[in-house]
JSON list of C-alpha atoms and ligand atoms in Angstrom, two decimals:
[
{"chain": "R", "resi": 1, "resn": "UNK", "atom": "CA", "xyz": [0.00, 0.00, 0.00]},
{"chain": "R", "resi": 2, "resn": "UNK", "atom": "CA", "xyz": [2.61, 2.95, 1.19]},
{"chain": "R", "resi": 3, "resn": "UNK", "atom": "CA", "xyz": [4.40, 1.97, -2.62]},
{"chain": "R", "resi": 4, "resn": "UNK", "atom": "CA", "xyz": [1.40, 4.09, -3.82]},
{"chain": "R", "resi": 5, "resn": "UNK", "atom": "CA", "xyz": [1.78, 6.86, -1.54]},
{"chain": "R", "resi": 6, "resn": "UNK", "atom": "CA", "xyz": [4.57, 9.81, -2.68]},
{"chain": "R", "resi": 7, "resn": "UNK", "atom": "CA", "xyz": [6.87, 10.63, 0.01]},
{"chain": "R", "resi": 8, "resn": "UNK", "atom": "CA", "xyz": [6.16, 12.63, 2.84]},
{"chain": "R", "resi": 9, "resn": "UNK", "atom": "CA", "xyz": [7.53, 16.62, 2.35]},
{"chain": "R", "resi": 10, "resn": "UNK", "atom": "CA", "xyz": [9.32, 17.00, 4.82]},
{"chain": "R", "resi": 11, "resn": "UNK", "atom": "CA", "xyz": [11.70, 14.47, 4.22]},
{"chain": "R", "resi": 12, "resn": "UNK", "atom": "CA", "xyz": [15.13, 15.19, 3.94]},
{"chain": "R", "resi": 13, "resn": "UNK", "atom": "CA", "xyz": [17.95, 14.16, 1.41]},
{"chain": "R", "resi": 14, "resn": "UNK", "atom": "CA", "xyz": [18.98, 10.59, 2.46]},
{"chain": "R", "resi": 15, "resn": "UNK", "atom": "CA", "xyz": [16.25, 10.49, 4.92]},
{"chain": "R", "resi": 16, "resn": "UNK", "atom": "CA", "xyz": [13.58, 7.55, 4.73]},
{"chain": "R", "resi": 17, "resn": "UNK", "atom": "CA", "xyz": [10.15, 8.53, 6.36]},
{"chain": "R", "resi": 18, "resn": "UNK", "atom": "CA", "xyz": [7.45, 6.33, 7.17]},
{"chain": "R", "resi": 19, "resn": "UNK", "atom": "CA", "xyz": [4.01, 6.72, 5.59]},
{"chain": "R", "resi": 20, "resn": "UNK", "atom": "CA", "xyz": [1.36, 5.11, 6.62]},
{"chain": "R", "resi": 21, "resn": "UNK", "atom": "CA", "xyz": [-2.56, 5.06, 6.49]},
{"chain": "R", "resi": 22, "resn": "UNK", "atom": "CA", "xyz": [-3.55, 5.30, 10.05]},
{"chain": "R", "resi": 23, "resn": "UNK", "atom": "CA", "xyz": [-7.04, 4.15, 10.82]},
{"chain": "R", "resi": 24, "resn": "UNK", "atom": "CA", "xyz": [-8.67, 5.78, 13.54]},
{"chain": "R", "resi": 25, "resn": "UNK", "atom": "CA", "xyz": [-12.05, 4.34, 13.34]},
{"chain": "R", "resi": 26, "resn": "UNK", "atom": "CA", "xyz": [-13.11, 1.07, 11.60]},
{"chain": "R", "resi": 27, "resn": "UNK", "atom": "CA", "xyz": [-12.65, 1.77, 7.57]},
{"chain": "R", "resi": 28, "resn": "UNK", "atom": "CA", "xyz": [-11.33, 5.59, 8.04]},
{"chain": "R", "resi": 29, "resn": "UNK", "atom": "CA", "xyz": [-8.41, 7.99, 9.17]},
{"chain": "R", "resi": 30, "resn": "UNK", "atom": "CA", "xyz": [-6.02, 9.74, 7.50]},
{"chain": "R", "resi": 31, "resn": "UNK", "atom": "CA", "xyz": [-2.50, 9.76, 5.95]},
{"chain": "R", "resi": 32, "resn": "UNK", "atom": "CA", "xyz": [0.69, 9.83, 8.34]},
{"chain": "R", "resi": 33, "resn": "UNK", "atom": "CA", "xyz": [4.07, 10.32, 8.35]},
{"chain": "R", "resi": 34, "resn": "UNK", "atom": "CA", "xyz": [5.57, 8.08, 11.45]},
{"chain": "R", "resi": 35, "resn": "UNK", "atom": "CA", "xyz": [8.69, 9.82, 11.49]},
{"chain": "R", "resi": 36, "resn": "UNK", "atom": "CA", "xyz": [7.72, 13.51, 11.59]},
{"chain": "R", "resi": 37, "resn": "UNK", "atom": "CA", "xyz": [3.84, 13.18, 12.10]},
{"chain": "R", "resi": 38, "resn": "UNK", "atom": "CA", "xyz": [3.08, 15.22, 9.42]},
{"chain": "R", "resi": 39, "resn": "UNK", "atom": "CA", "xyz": [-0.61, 14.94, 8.26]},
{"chain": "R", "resi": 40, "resn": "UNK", "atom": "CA", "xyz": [-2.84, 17.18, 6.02]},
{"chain": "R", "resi": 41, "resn": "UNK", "atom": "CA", "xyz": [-4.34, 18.77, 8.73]},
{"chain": "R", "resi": 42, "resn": "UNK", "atom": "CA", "xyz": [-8.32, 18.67, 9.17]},
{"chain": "R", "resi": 43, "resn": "UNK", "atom": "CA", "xyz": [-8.41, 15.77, 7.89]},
{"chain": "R", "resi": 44, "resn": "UNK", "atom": "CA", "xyz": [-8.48, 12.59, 9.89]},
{"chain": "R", "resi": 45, "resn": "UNK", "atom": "CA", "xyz": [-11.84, 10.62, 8.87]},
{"chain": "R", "resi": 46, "resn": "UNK", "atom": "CA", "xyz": [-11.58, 9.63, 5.21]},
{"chain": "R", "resi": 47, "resn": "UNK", "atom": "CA", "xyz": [-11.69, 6.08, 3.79]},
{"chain": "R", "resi": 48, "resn": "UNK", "atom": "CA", "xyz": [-8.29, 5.17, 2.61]},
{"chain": "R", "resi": 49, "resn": "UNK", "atom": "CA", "xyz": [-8.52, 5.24, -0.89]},
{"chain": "R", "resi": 50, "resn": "UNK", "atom": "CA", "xyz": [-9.57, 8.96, -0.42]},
{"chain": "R", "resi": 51, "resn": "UNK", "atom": "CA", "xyz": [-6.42, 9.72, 1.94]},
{"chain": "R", "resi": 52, "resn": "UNK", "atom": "CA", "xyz": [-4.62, 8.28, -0.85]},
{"chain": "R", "resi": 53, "resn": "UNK", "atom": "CA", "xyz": [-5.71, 10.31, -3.03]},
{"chain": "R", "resi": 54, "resn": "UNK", "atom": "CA", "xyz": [-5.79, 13.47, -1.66]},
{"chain": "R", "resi": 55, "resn": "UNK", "atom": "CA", "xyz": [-1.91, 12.41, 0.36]},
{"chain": "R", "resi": 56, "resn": "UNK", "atom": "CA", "xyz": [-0.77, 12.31, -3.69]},
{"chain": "R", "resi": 57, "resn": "UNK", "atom": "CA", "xyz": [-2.68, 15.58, -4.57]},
{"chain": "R", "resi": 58, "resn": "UNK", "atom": "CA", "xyz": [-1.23, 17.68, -1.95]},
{"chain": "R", "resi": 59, "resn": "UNK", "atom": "CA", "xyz": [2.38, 16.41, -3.52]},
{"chain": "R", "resi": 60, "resn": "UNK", "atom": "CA", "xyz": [1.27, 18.26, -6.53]},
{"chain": "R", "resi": 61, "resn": "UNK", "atom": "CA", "xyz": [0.21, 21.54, -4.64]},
{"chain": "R", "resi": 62, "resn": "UNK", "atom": "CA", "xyz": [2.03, 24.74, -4.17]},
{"chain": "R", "resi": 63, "resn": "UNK", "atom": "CA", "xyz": [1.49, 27.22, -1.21]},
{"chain": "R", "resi": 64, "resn": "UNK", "atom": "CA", "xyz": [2.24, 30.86, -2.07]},
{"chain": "R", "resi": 65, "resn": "UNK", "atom": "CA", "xyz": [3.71, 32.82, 0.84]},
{"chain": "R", "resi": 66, "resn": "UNK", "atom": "CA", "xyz": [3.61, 36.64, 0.79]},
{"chain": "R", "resi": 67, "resn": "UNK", "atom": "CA", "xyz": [6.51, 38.32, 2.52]},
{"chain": "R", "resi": 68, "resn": "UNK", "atom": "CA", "xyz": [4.53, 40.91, 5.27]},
{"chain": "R", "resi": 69, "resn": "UNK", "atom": "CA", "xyz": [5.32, 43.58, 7.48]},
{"chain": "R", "resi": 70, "resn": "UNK", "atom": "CA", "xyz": [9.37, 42.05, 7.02]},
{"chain": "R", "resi": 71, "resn": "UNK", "atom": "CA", "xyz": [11.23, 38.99, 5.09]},
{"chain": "R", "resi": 72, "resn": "UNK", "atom": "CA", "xyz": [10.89, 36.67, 8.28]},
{"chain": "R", "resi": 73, "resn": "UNK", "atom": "CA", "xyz": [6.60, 37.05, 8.40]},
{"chain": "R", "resi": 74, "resn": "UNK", "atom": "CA", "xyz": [5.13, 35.19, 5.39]},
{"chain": "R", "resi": 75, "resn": "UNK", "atom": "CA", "xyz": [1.21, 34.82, 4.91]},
{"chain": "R", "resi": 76, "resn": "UNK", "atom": "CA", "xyz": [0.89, 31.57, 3.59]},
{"chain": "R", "resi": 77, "resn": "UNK", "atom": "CA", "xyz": [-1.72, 30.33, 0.92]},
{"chain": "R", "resi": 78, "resn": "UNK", "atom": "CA", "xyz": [-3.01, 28.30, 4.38]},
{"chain": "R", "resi": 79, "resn": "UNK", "atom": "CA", "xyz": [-3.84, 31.74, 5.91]},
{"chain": "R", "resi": 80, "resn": "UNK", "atom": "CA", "xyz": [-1.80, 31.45, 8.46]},
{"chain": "R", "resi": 81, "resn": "UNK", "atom": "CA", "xyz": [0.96, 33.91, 9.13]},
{"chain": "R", "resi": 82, "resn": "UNK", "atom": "CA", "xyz": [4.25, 32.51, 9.81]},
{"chain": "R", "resi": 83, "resn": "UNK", "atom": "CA", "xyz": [7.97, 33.63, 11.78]},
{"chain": "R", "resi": 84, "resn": "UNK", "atom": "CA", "xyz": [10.24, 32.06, 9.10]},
{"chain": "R", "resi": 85, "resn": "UNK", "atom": "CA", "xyz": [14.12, 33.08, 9.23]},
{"chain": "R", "resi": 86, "resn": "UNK", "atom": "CA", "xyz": [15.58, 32.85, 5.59]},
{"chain": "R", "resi": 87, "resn": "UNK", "atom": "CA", "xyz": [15.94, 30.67, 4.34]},
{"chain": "R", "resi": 88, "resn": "UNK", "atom": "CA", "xyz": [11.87, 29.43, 3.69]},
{"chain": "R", "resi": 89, "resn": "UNK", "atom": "CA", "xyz": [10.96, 25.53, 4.13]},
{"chain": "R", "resi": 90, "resn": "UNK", "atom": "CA", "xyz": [10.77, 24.13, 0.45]},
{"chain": "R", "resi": 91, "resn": "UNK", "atom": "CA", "xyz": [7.06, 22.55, 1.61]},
{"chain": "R", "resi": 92, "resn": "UNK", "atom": "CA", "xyz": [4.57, 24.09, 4.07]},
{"chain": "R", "resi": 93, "resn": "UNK", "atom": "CA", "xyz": [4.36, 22.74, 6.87]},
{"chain": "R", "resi": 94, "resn": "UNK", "atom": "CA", "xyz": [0.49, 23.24, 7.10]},
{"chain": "R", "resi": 95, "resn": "UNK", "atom": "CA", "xyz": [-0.50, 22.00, 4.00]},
{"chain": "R", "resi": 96, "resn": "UNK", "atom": "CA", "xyz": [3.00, 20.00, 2.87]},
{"chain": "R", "resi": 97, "resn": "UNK", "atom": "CA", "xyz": [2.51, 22.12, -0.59]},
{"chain": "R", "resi": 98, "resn": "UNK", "atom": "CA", "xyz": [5.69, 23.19, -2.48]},
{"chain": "R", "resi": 99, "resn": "UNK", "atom": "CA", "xyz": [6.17, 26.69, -0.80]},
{"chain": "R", "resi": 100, "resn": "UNK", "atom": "CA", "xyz": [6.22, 29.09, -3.49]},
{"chain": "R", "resi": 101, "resn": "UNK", "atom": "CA", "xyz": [7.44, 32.86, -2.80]},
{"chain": "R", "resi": 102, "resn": "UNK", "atom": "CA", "xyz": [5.33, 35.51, -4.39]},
{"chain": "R", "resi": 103, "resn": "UNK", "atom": "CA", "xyz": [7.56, 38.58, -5.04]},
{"chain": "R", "resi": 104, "resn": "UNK", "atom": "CA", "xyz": [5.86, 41.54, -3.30]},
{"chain": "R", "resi": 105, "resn": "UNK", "atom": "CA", "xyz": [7.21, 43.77, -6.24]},
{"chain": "R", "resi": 106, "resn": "UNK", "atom": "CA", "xyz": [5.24, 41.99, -8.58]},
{"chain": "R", "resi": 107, "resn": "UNK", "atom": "CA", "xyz": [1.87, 42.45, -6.75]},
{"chain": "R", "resi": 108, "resn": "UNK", "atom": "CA", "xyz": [-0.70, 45.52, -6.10]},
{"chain": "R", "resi": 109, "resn": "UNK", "atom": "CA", "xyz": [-2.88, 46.20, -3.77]},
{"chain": "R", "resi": 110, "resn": "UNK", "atom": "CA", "xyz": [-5.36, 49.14, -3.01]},
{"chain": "R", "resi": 111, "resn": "UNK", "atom": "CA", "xyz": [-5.88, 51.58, -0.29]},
{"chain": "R", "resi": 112, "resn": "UNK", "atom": "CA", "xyz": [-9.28, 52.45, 0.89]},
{"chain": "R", "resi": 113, "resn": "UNK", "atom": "CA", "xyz": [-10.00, 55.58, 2.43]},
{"chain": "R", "resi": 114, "resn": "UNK", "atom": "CA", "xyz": [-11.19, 54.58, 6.24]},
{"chain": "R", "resi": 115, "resn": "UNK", "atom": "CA", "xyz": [-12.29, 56.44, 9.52]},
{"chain": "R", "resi": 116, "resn": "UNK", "atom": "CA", "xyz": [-9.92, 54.89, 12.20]},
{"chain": "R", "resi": 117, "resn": "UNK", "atom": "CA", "xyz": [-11.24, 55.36, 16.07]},
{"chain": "R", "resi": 118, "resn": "UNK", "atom": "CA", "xyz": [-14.42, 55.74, 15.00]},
{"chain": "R", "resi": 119, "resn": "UNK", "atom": "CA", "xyz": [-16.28, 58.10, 16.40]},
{"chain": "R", "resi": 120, "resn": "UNK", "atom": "CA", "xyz": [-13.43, 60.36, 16.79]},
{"chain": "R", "resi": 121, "resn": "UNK", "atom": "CA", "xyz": [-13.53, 59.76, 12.78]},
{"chain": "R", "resi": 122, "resn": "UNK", "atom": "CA", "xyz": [-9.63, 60.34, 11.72]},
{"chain": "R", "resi": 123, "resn": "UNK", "atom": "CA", "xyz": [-8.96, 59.78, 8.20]},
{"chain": "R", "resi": 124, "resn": "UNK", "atom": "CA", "xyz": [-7.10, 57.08, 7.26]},
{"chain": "R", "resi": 125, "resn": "UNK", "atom": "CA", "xyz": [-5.95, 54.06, 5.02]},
{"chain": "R", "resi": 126, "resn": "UNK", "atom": "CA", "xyz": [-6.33, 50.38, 4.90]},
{"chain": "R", "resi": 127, "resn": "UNK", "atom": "CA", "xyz": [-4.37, 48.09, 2.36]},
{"chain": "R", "resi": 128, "resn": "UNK", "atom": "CA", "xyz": [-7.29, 46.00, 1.01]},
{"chain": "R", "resi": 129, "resn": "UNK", "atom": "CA", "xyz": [-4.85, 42.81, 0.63]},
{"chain": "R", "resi": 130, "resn": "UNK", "atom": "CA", "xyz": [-3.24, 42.56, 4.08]},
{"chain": "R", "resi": 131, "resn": "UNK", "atom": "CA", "xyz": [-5.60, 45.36, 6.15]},
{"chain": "R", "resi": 132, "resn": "UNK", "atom": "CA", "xyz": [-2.73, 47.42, 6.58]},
{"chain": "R", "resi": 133, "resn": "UNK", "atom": "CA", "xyz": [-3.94, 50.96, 8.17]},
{"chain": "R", "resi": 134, "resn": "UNK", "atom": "CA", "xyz": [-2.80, 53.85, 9.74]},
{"chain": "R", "resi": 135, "resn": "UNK", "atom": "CA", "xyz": [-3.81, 57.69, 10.15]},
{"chain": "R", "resi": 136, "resn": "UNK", "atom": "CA", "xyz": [-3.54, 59.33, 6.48]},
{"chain": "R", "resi": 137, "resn": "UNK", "atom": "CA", "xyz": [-4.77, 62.26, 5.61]},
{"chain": "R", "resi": 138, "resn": "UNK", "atom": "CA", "xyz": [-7.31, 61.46, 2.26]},
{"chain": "R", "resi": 139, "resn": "UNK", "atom": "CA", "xyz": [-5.84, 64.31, 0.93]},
{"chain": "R", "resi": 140, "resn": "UNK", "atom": "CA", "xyz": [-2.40, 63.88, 0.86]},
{"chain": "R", "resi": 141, "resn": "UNK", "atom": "CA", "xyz": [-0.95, 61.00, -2.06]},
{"chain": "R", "resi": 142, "resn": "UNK", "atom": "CA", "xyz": [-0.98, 57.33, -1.12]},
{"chain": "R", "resi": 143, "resn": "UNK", "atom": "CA", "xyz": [2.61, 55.93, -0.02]},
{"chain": "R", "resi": 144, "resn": "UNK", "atom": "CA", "xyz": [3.74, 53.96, -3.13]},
{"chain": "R", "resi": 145, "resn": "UNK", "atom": "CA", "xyz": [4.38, 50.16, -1.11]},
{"chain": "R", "resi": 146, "resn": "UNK", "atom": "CA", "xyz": [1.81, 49.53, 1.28]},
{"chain": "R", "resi": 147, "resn": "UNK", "atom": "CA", "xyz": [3.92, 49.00, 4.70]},
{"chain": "R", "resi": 148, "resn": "UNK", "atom": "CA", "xyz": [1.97, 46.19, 5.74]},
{"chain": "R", "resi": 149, "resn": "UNK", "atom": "CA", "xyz": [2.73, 43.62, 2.58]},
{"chain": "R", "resi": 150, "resn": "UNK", "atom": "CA", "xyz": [4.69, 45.74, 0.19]},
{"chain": "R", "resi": 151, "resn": "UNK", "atom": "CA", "xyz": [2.87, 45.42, -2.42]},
{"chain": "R", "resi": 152, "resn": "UNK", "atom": "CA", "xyz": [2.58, 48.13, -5.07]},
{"chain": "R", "resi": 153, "resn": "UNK", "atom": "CA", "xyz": [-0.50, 50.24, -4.19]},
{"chain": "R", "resi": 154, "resn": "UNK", "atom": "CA", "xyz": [-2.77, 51.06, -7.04]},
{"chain": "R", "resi": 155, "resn": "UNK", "atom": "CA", "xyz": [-5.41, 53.58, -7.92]},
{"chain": "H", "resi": 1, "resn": "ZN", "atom": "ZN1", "xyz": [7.79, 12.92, 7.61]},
{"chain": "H", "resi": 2, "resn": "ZN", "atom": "ZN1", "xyz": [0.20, 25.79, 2.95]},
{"chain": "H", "resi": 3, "resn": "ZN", "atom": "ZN1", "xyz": [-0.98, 45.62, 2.22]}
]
């Protein structure tokens, strides 16, 4: 049966982990390494040939992580933000996806003109990708890189 299964992600060169379908009630449970005990997480009733399948499929994903706020603070595609010193994990360890680093230089992102404090209503911005804000007067011009995820702020 583990023939079938693609290794787990977070194994390392020369390393041999274990993977295993671990039943946790009669006819279901979920994929597992034994070594590292990495498992999709969420998922831990499915009949095996589903595990298998979606163990496999999750070989073939990517994860994009967004640099925010500094390169050590990614978002990841499994919303989660992560602390990650350089240099990044080649596979999430959420999802076990290939991590894939979107440049923040190549994205945009918009400001929307808010009221921060509420009633006290001071204008501001908020970055409608990461909900970056701060006090900013509406009439003076955006920054050009939202702070928050660096992305290039558009119109
Ligand atoms: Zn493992
Ligand atoms: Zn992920
Ligand atoms: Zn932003």
């Amino acid at each position: 049966m583990s023939d079938e299964l693609k290794p787990c992600p977070f194994q390392g060169d020369g390393e041999e982990h274990h993977v295993r379908f671990v039943e946790w009630k009669p006819g279901y449970g979920q994929i597992e390494c034994a070594d590292c005990h990495f498992c999709i997480p969420g998922e831990a009733f499915v009949t095996r040939d589903e595990a298998v399948r979606r163990w496999n499929a999750r070989a073939e994903r990517t994860c994009e992580w967004h640099p925010v706020l500094n390169d050590e603070n990614f978002a990841t595609g499994c919303d989660t933000v992560v602390l990650w010193e350089p240099p990044t994990p080649p596979h999430c360890p959420y999802c076990g996806g290939r991590v894939k680093i979107v440049d923040p230089l190549e994205r945009t992102c918009r400001m929307s003109h808010v009221l921060l404090y509420d009633e006290e209503g001071i204008e501001g911005i908020e970055c409608d990708e990461c909900g970056w804000s701060d006090i900013h007067p509406w009439d003076e011009p955006l920054p050009e890189r939202c702070p928050g995820c660096k992305a290039k702020v558009v119109e």
